[in-house]
């Protein structure tokens, strides 16, 4: 009580609120490394007006043997960052200086092409970052022919450097990368808590931030594709049609007013206007509440946990306090009688999101549903959803791509390579020594130069390996 009547305190609160508001209204990341790999051009500007720097001769790259490669026949419609790549024939790393510890977005782009020197369609490699395996036996193959593949990770960094390592594997022993983005995320992007939901429980879990995440789906429900140009964290959101399983009575709604971002709710970095101003709803048009859900289904990999982030913004109701609905994940009640009016402190068109953690042990499909609850009303909107993000959580081996540890990924292929080379060099040395010894025995000790040079050459070749 005393606190509220203290003017100094009130001023302090207002000031810090104001500061917070101005700080969040224009997000400028402390760390922002945008690299166009294999490019000698100092900068490349892409369609969302961002500048990518070339990596030739930069301090990022910490490897002895890498090759910058130009696509001899680039598609003119594709982004210039896909017209070059850096090729690795040995384990190689990029190291990025980190100014601000915390969550970072790590986005890695791959676009295969064929050139005289290397055929990137033969590539196979692993990608790891700090303690995590991101990609294992990765080929850069796209599900849509010839499209670039963009892998999107969220990683907590508490070191001064973020090191991304590419390790060639398989027969061809080449790896490659087209572009890399390392951007510090706003602090509110991922919370440390979520609701764990399965058929037995719905309980709060902590400690989320010690995991690494890969965003596997990012969906703009009811709306068009959102490109990095329209997203303050340069993300891509896909339309939901492809994932819609049942939606007999659902319809799409669009909103042309202003989305009211507010403190304590989702920020513009959590979800952009373009996501919150479209939705899909179940609505009642007569005296009865429809008995049906809208359901979306996503293919996932068993054996991983997934963080499911659902975005809501009531752009469809005519007034406050009339929209109540249930939210289900994998058919289990995740949020009963969700009342957006109270979650958004009594404002319409104000964004809200909820995070649910699920086990991916449901025969490879993860479902999300929204539907009427027992408080839903006739003649009103009875369920709504604006956006879905599904993030894979690393497994207990700190891997996002199989039961492999970073240790084994960093070790295996180079060992094989070096092993073969060492035994080859040893064999050649042995053979040369033997033949020279034979020669020496035949001709005497005349040719001492050759005799003394050989071990020097041999050891030099050996240490280079
Ligand atoms: C990875 O690739 C190597 C070589 O092609 C193969 O021997 C191995 O079985 C693959 N591992 C997995 C988990 O696919
Ligand atoms: C993207 O932003 C532009 C300019 O602000 C706008 O005209 C366009 O409608 C937006 N696209 C989407 C999908 O929201
Ligand atoms: C309300 O409309 C739905 C379809 O729009 C229909 O299936 C249902 O029978 C109607 N209910 C009543 C009470 O008219
Ligand atoms: C919506 O889906 C949930 C979970 O599958 C189910 O329990 C519920 O009965 C469904 N609601 C309606 C109205 O069909
Ligand atoms: C309404 O739903 C809530 C939560 O889903 C449940 O706890 C409550 O028992 C239900 N009430 C009735 C009357 O079915
Ligand atoms: C993810 O990896 C971290 C180690 O970096 C580990 O502490 C955590 O338990 C892993 N997550 C899961 C779900 O196993």
XYZ file of C-alpha atoms and ligand atoms in Angstrom:
549
model
C 0.000 0.000 0.000
C 2.758 2.384 0.984
C 4.547 1.647 -2.244
C 1.666 2.831 -4.383
C 1.432 6.188 -2.684
C 5.140 6.885 -2.904
C 5.585 9.300 -5.847
C 9.320 8.630 -6.227
C 8.670 4.941 -6.590
C 5.862 5.601 -9.036
C 8.162 7.795 -11.126
C 10.807 5.086 -11.038
C 8.343 2.441 -12.206
C 7.012 4.657 -14.990
C 10.514 5.529 -16.122
C 11.684 1.938 -16.209
C 8.508 0.947 -18.020
C 9.150 3.671 -20.560
C 12.764 2.613 -20.953
C 11.704 -0.957 -21.379
C 9.127 0.040 -23.975
C 11.571 2.080 -26.000
C 14.149 -0.661 -25.694
C 11.797 -3.302 -27.009
C 10.170 -1.199 -29.714
C 13.261 -1.249 -31.910
C 15.211 -4.429 -31.513
C 18.901 -4.153 -32.320
C 20.841 -7.318 -31.530
C 24.156 -7.007 -29.670
C 25.630 -9.775 -31.789
C 24.851 -9.928 -35.453
C 27.138 -11.920 -37.726
C 25.832 -12.397 -41.242
C 28.217 -14.280 -43.484
C 27.957 -15.080 -47.179
C 30.232 -18.126 -47.261
C 32.662 -18.606 -50.127
C 32.220 -15.026 -51.253
C 35.090 -12.614 -51.761
C 32.712 -9.656 -52.034
C 32.946 -7.582 -48.854
C 29.157 -7.232 -48.654
C 26.086 -8.721 -50.251
C 22.690 -7.132 -49.700
C 19.756 -9.526 -49.677
C 16.066 -8.868 -50.338
C 15.299 -8.028 -46.703
C 17.942 -5.269 -46.864
C 20.454 -7.059 -44.707
C 24.176 -6.984 -45.439
C 26.052 -10.262 -45.437
C 29.854 -10.041 -45.369
C 32.076 -12.326 -47.413
C 34.231 -14.843 -45.553
C 37.346 -14.877 -47.723
C 40.325 -13.857 -45.646
C 38.216 -13.129 -42.576
C 39.024 -13.981 -39.024
C 35.836 -16.061 -38.673
C 37.216 -18.996 -40.538
C 39.681 -21.094 -38.568
C 40.630 -23.858 -40.940
C 43.592 -24.620 -43.103
C 41.964 -26.237 -46.091
C 38.725 -24.788 -47.332
C 37.737 -23.823 -50.836
C 35.526 -20.916 -51.888
C 33.241 -22.101 -54.678
C 31.108 -20.124 -57.121
C 27.972 -21.561 -58.670
C 28.761 -21.480 -62.419
C 25.034 -21.351 -63.254
C 23.264 -19.505 -60.453
C 19.504 -19.093 -60.632
C 19.015 -15.385 -61.096
C 15.859 -15.399 -58.967
C 17.634 -16.911 -55.966
C 19.217 -14.811 -53.245
C 22.855 -13.884 -53.968
C 23.938 -15.661 -50.770
C 23.224 -18.949 -52.583
C 25.526 -18.182 -55.523
C 28.633 -19.219 -53.602
C 29.560 -21.760 -50.958
C 32.553 -22.686 -48.888
C 33.659 -26.281 -49.264
C 35.434 -28.251 -46.553
C 37.584 -31.300 -47.164
C 38.690 -31.462 -43.517
C 36.983 -30.599 -40.234
C 36.760 -26.797 -40.290
C 35.261 -24.162 -38.051
C 33.876 -20.690 -37.997
C 34.324 -18.836 -34.712
C 32.101 -15.859 -33.948
C 32.838 -13.407 -31.176
C 29.970 -13.112 -28.689
C 29.474 -9.758 -27.006
C 26.351 -10.591 -25.064
C 25.864 -13.998 -23.470
C 22.420 -15.540 -23.708
C 20.191 -17.054 -26.350
C 21.325 -16.725 -29.929
C 19.673 -17.556 -33.192
C 21.934 -19.626 -35.388
C 20.654 -19.976 -38.918
C 22.665 -22.000 -41.427
C 21.889 -21.942 -45.147
C 22.722 -24.675 -47.660
C 22.179 -24.609 -51.409
C 23.743 -27.387 -53.443
C 25.163 -26.850 -56.917
C 27.518 -28.571 -59.284
C 30.796 -27.081 -60.444
C 33.879 -28.430 -62.193
C 35.838 -28.663 -58.994
C 33.244 -30.102 -56.603
C 29.790 -31.543 -56.937
C 27.931 -30.397 -53.836
C 25.239 -32.991 -54.556
C 27.774 -35.564 -53.266
C 28.384 -33.754 -49.988
C 27.847 -35.471 -46.647
C 28.893 -33.950 -43.357
C 28.151 -33.197 -39.720
C 27.594 -29.793 -38.172
C 28.194 -29.131 -34.501
C 28.224 -26.012 -32.374
C 29.874 -25.731 -28.994
C 28.597 -28.800 -27.133
C 25.760 -29.767 -29.500
C 25.377 -31.913 -32.599
C 23.117 -29.968 -34.979
C 23.238 -32.072 -38.135
C 24.543 -35.590 -38.677
C 25.299 -37.189 -42.068
C 23.667 -34.139 -43.582
C 23.570 -33.815 -47.367
C 21.895 -30.447 -47.856
C 19.092 -32.120 -49.788
C 15.897 -30.117 -49.918
C 12.409 -31.588 -49.726
C 11.477 -29.207 -52.515
C 13.755 -29.759 -55.468
C 16.694 -27.367 -55.695
C 15.451 -25.051 -52.965
C 17.908 -23.860 -50.374
C 17.723 -25.572 -46.998
C 17.658 -23.213 -44.029
C 18.304 -24.760 -40.630
C 17.179 -22.641 -37.745
C 18.593 -23.173 -34.245
C 18.272 -21.473 -30.879
C 21.299 -21.881 -28.636
C 22.240 -20.536 -25.251
C 25.797 -19.184 -25.463
C 27.775 -18.411 -22.316
C 31.232 -18.347 -23.844
C 33.081 -15.537 -25.618
C 33.069 -17.417 -28.879
C 30.516 -19.496 -30.708
C 32.261 -22.137 -32.781
C 30.443 -23.900 -35.627
C 32.285 -26.943 -36.933
C 31.722 -28.737 -40.240
C 33.049 -32.291 -40.383
C 32.994 -34.090 -43.746
C 31.775 -37.703 -43.608
C 30.721 -40.430 -46.002
C 32.491 -41.355 -49.234
C 32.938 -37.962 -50.848
C 34.378 -36.373 -47.717
C 33.171 -32.921 -48.565
C 31.037 -30.564 -46.573
C 29.807 -27.116 -47.491
C 27.864 -24.104 -46.295
C 26.250 -21.214 -48.188
C 25.575 -18.679 -45.443
C 25.544 -18.335 -41.667
C 23.619 -16.003 -39.375
C 24.437 -15.679 -35.683
C 22.152 -13.141 -34.010
C 21.508 -12.465 -30.339
C 17.874 -13.074 -29.535
C 15.761 -10.754 -27.427
C 15.762 -11.914 -23.813
C 12.064 -12.729 -23.841
C 12.219 -14.988 -26.887
C 12.416 -18.236 -24.923
C 11.323 -18.526 -21.321
C 12.934 -20.987 -18.957
C 9.545 -22.597 -18.189
C 6.816 -24.416 -20.108
C 3.879 -26.718 -19.377
C 4.737 -30.364 -19.906
C 1.681 -32.110 -21.361
C 0.953 -35.807 -21.847
C -1.979 -38.118 -21.183
C -1.165 -38.282 -17.475
C 0.025 -34.844 -16.540
C 0.028 -31.170 -17.293
C 2.720 -29.637 -15.144
C 5.202 -26.804 -15.117
C 8.807 -27.651 -15.992
C 11.847 -25.402 -15.570
C 15.322 -25.340 -17.015
C 14.356 -25.071 -20.669
C 17.177 -22.679 -21.491
C 19.911 -25.227 -20.924
C 18.742 -27.002 -24.080
C 19.426 -26.312 -27.736
C 16.450 -26.079 -30.095
C 15.849 -26.523 -33.785
C 12.757 -24.851 -35.165
C 11.195 -27.501 -37.371
C 7.869 -25.755 -38.136
C 6.911 -22.112 -38.054
C 3.359 -21.583 -39.252
C 1.255 -18.507 -39.903
C -2.243 -19.885 -39.263
C -4.880 -18.640 -41.710
C -2.479 -16.231 -43.396
C 0.073 -16.061 -46.204
C 3.754 -16.937 -46.106
C 5.684 -14.379 -44.043
C 9.188 -13.721 -45.318
C 12.215 -12.367 -43.375
C 11.319 -8.919 -44.741
C 8.187 -8.874 -42.554
C 9.668 -10.433 -39.443
C 11.783 -8.493 -36.972
C 13.988 -11.564 -36.380
C 14.175 -12.375 -40.110
C 12.240 -15.627 -39.811
C 10.060 -17.355 -42.371
C 6.507 -18.445 -41.458
C 4.664 -20.825 -43.804
C 0.901 -20.966 -44.446
C -1.021 -23.683 -42.549
C -3.089 -25.386 -45.293
C -0.640 -28.239 -45.758
C -0.855 -29.190 -42.065
C -4.586 -28.777 -41.574
C -6.178 -32.115 -40.738
C -9.757 -31.305 -39.929
C -11.407 -27.961 -40.249
C -14.939 -28.555 -41.554
C -16.475 -25.576 -39.861
C -13.419 -23.377 -39.519
C -12.831 -20.172 -41.348
C -9.999 -17.731 -41.820
C -10.110 -14.230 -40.396
C -7.963 -11.217 -41.223
C -7.507 -8.018 -39.295
C -6.430 -4.705 -40.750
C -6.207 -2.750 -37.500
C -3.166 -2.305 -35.333
C -1.916 -5.243 -33.259
C -1.629 -4.008 -29.684
C 1.641 -5.334 -28.323
C 1.884 -4.776 -24.605
C 4.258 -5.360 -21.775
C 3.991 -8.846 -20.325
C 2.495 -10.210 -23.520
C 4.163 -11.373 -26.695
C 6.511 -8.798 -28.185
C 6.883 -8.042 -31.874
C 10.036 -10.199 -31.841
C 8.091 -13.151 -30.431
C 5.636 -12.846 -33.311
C 5.286 -10.161 -35.996
C 2.100 -8.307 -36.971
C 1.812 -10.450 -40.092
C 1.291 -13.526 -37.909
C -1.111 -12.000 -35.410
C -3.320 -10.281 -37.993
C -4.564 -13.555 -39.449
C -6.140 -16.556 -37.735
C -8.366 -19.551 -38.189
C -11.488 -19.756 -36.020
C -14.387 -22.010 -35.098
C -17.484 -19.834 -34.849
C -21.116 -20.448 -34.054
C -23.656 -19.025 -36.470
C -26.821 -20.185 -34.710
C -28.095 -21.186 -31.311
C -25.685 -24.055 -30.854
C -21.949 -24.273 -30.257
C -20.281 -26.431 -32.936
C -18.945 -29.680 -31.520
C -15.690 -29.709 -33.369
C -12.019 -28.891 -33.226
C -9.597 -27.535 -35.768
C -6.592 -29.870 -35.873
C -3.139 -29.478 -37.410
C -0.738 -32.430 -37.740
C 3.063 -32.330 -38.056
C 5.537 -35.058 -38.834
C 8.172 -35.288 -36.098
C 11.027 -37.618 -35.175
C 10.407 -40.016 -32.304
C 12.777 -39.882 -29.362
C 12.875 -36.102 -28.996
C 10.975 -33.659 -26.898
C 9.318 -30.789 -28.705
C 8.529 -27.312 -27.523
C 5.203 -26.252 -29.027
C 4.586 -22.518 -29.012
C 1.046 -21.420 -29.830
C 0.312 -17.814 -30.746
C -3.067 -16.241 -30.029
C -4.488 -12.819 -30.711
C -8.224 -12.197 -30.520
C -8.820 -10.343 -33.765
C -12.207 -12.038 -34.288
C -14.445 -11.372 -31.269
C -16.723 -8.342 -31.214
C -16.122 -7.681 -27.530
C -14.163 -8.818 -24.496
C -15.043 -11.798 -22.328
C -16.963 -13.887 -24.841
C -14.234 -16.140 -26.233
C -13.433 -19.290 -24.255
C -11.896 -22.374 -25.776
C -9.788 -25.468 -25.182
C -6.306 -26.119 -26.517
C -5.054 -29.671 -27.058
C -1.598 -30.979 -27.885
C -1.413 -34.604 -29.057
C -5.080 -34.922 -28.071
C -4.366 -34.016 -24.443
C -5.880 -30.972 -22.842
C -3.077 -28.389 -22.704
C -5.073 -25.314 -21.735
C -8.713 -25.586 -20.617
C -11.085 -22.660 -21.053
C -8.450 -20.274 -22.358
C -9.758 -16.744 -21.841
C -7.686 -14.401 -23.984
C -9.374 -11.311 -22.565
C -7.922 -11.956 -19.144
C -4.534 -13.106 -20.505
C -4.179 -9.804 -22.349
C -5.324 -7.597 -19.454
C -8.627 -6.829 -21.141
C -7.615 -5.822 -24.622
C -8.668 -7.207 -27.966
C -6.118 -7.648 -30.777
C -3.378 -8.087 -28.184
C -0.994 -11.020 -28.665
C -0.471 -13.853 -26.209
C 1.515 -17.067 -26.515
C 1.761 -20.301 -24.562
C 4.592 -22.869 -24.530
C 3.963 -26.604 -24.154
C 6.553 -29.331 -23.913
C 5.678 -32.778 -25.291
C 7.438 -36.093 -25.784
C 7.774 -37.051 -29.412
C 6.806 -40.679 -28.924
C 3.509 -40.580 -30.742
C 4.284 -42.560 -33.895
C 5.884 -39.629 -35.618
C 2.959 -37.209 -35.573
C 2.420 -34.222 -33.336
C -1.045 -32.680 -33.330
C -2.356 -29.333 -32.172
C -6.100 -28.684 -31.810
C -8.308 -25.857 -30.680
C -12.028 -26.294 -30.069
C -14.985 -25.090 -28.050
C -14.967 -25.536 -24.280
C -17.875 -25.858 -21.909
C -17.923 -22.068 -21.547
C -18.034 -21.358 -25.298
C -21.075 -19.356 -26.401
C -23.433 -19.630 -29.353
C -23.355 -16.836 -31.973
C -19.745 -16.101 -31.062
C -16.239 -17.147 -31.936
C -15.553 -20.417 -30.109
C -11.885 -21.159 -30.819
C -8.992 -19.372 -32.458
C -5.326 -19.798 -33.331
C -2.877 -17.435 -35.094
C 0.464 -19.200 -35.197
C 2.329 -22.420 -34.388
C 6.009 -22.963 -33.784
C 7.422 -26.421 -33.163
C 10.943 -26.684 -31.847
C 12.882 -29.911 -31.460
C 14.773 -30.154 -28.154
C 18.222 -31.808 -28.029
C 18.300 -35.369 -26.693
C 20.306 -36.565 -23.694
C 23.442 -36.855 -25.860
C 23.117 -33.121 -26.604
C 22.248 -33.969 -30.199
C 19.460 -32.713 -32.423
C 20.149 -35.299 -35.103
C 20.597 -38.837 -33.832
C 22.164 -40.705 -30.939
C 25.621 -39.288 -31.418
C 27.734 -37.090 -29.194
C 29.816 -34.114 -30.278
C 32.903 -36.035 -29.204
C 32.254 -38.878 -31.605
C 31.277 -36.496 -34.407
C 34.492 -34.506 -34.095
C 36.624 -37.598 -33.840
C 35.472 -40.219 -36.310
C 35.991 -38.949 -39.852
C 39.291 -37.131 -39.388
C 40.723 -40.145 -37.572
C 39.871 -42.362 -40.499
C 41.433 -39.908 -42.908
C 44.596 -39.347 -40.935
C 44.855 -43.048 -40.121
C 44.867 -44.032 -43.783
C 47.360 -41.300 -44.654
C 49.710 -42.152 -41.805
C 49.848 -45.817 -42.727
C 50.363 -44.873 -46.378
C 53.253 -42.559 -45.538
C 54.701 -45.205 -43.232
C 54.483 -47.821 -45.963
C 56.160 -45.543 -48.491
C 58.924 -44.671 -45.998
C 59.494 -48.313 -45.251
C 59.638 -49.179 -48.919
C 62.032 -46.298 -49.698
C 64.258 -47.091 -46.727
C 64.397 -50.725 -47.720
C 65.215 -49.998 -51.359
C 67.816 -47.374 -50.444
C 69.334 -49.728 -47.944
C 69.560 -52.345 -50.673
C 71.103 -49.786 -53.043
C 73.510 -48.647 -50.336
C 74.601 -52.183 -49.684
C 75.191 -52.580 -53.399
C 76.980 -49.227 -54.049
C 78.614 -48.469 -50.723
C 78.272 -45.197 -48.739
C 78.797 -42.824 -51.672
C 75.372 -41.227 -51.931
C 75.142 -39.810 -48.388
C 72.961 -36.862 -49.450
C 70.041 -39.023 -50.413
C 70.472 -41.040 -47.304
C 70.320 -38.046 -44.983
C 67.587 -36.230 -46.865
C 65.125 -39.021 -46.772
C 64.266 -39.019 -43.049
C 63.824 -35.216 -43.152
C 61.360 -35.455 -46.020
C 59.630 -38.349 -44.370
C 59.118 -36.595 -41.063
C 58.026 -33.375 -42.772
C 55.342 -35.222 -44.705
C 54.361 -36.988 -41.525
C 53.965 -33.853 -39.413
C 51.911 -32.114 -42.094
C 49.318 -34.846 -41.626
C 26.494 -41.967 -41.659
O 27.180 -42.146 -42.880
C 28.150 -43.181 -42.838
C 28.920 -43.181 -44.140
O 28.099 -42.946 -45.239
C 27.436 -44.510 -42.590
O 28.373 -45.539 -42.514
C 26.660 -44.414 -41.285
O 25.897 -45.588 -41.092
C 25.727 -43.217 -41.297
N 25.137 -43.109 -39.981
C 23.849 -42.871 -39.794
C 23.393 -42.815 -38.373
O 23.089 -42.692 -40.721
C 4.943 -7.214 -45.476
O 5.188 -5.840 -45.259
C 4.744 -5.023 -46.309
C 5.169 -3.609 -46.030
O 4.980 -3.274 -44.705
C 3.221 -5.165 -46.452
O 2.752 -4.372 -47.532
C 2.878 -6.623 -46.703
O 1.475 -6.799 -46.735
C 3.462 -7.493 -45.625
N 3.253 -8.901 -45.939
C 2.696 -9.739 -45.098
C 2.604 -11.149 -45.528
O 2.282 -9.390 -44.021
C -26.286 -24.707 -36.594
O -25.527 -24.683 -37.824
C -24.797 -25.897 -38.062
C -23.980 -25.734 -39.326
O -23.780 -24.437 -39.655
C -25.746 -27.057 -38.190
O -25.002 -28.258 -38.370
C -26.563 -27.159 -36.907
O -27.513 -28.186 -37.065
C -27.287 -25.841 -36.627
N -27.923 -25.941 -35.332
C -29.140 -25.504 -35.118
C -29.674 -25.647 -33.718
O -29.798 -24.984 -36.021
C -11.409 -31.932 -29.490
O -10.290 -32.822 -29.367
C -10.105 -33.357 -28.072
C -8.856 -34.152 -28.056
O -8.773 -35.025 -29.124
C -11.330 -34.173 -27.670
O -11.161 -34.660 -26.363
C -12.543 -33.281 -27.724
O -13.707 -34.026 -27.437
C -12.699 -32.658 -29.093
N -13.771 -31.703 -29.047
C -14.756 -31.716 -29.917
C -15.806 -30.680 -29.747
O -14.826 -32.532 -30.824
C -15.604 -27.422 -17.872
O -14.255 -27.623 -18.251
C -13.360 -27.537 -17.173
C -11.969 -27.606 -17.721
O -11.920 -28.160 -18.986
C -13.653 -28.655 -16.205
O -12.771 -28.561 -15.123
C -15.065 -28.531 -15.730
O -15.401 -29.633 -14.926
C -16.025 -28.484 -16.900
N -17.339 -28.195 -16.432
C -18.401 -28.848 -16.830
C -19.698 -28.409 -16.274
O -18.302 -29.770 -17.634
C 20.266 -31.134 -23.901
O 21.666 -31.016 -23.702
C 22.055 -30.533 -22.416
C 23.559 -30.530 -22.377
O 24.098 -29.520 -23.111
C 21.520 -31.428 -21.323
O 21.814 -30.832 -20.073
C 20.022 -31.586 -21.470
O 19.549 -32.493 -20.512
C 19.669 -32.091 -22.867
N 18.233 -32.135 -23.012
C 17.516 -33.252 -22.926
C 16.054 -33.114 -23.104
O 18.028 -34.325 -22.726
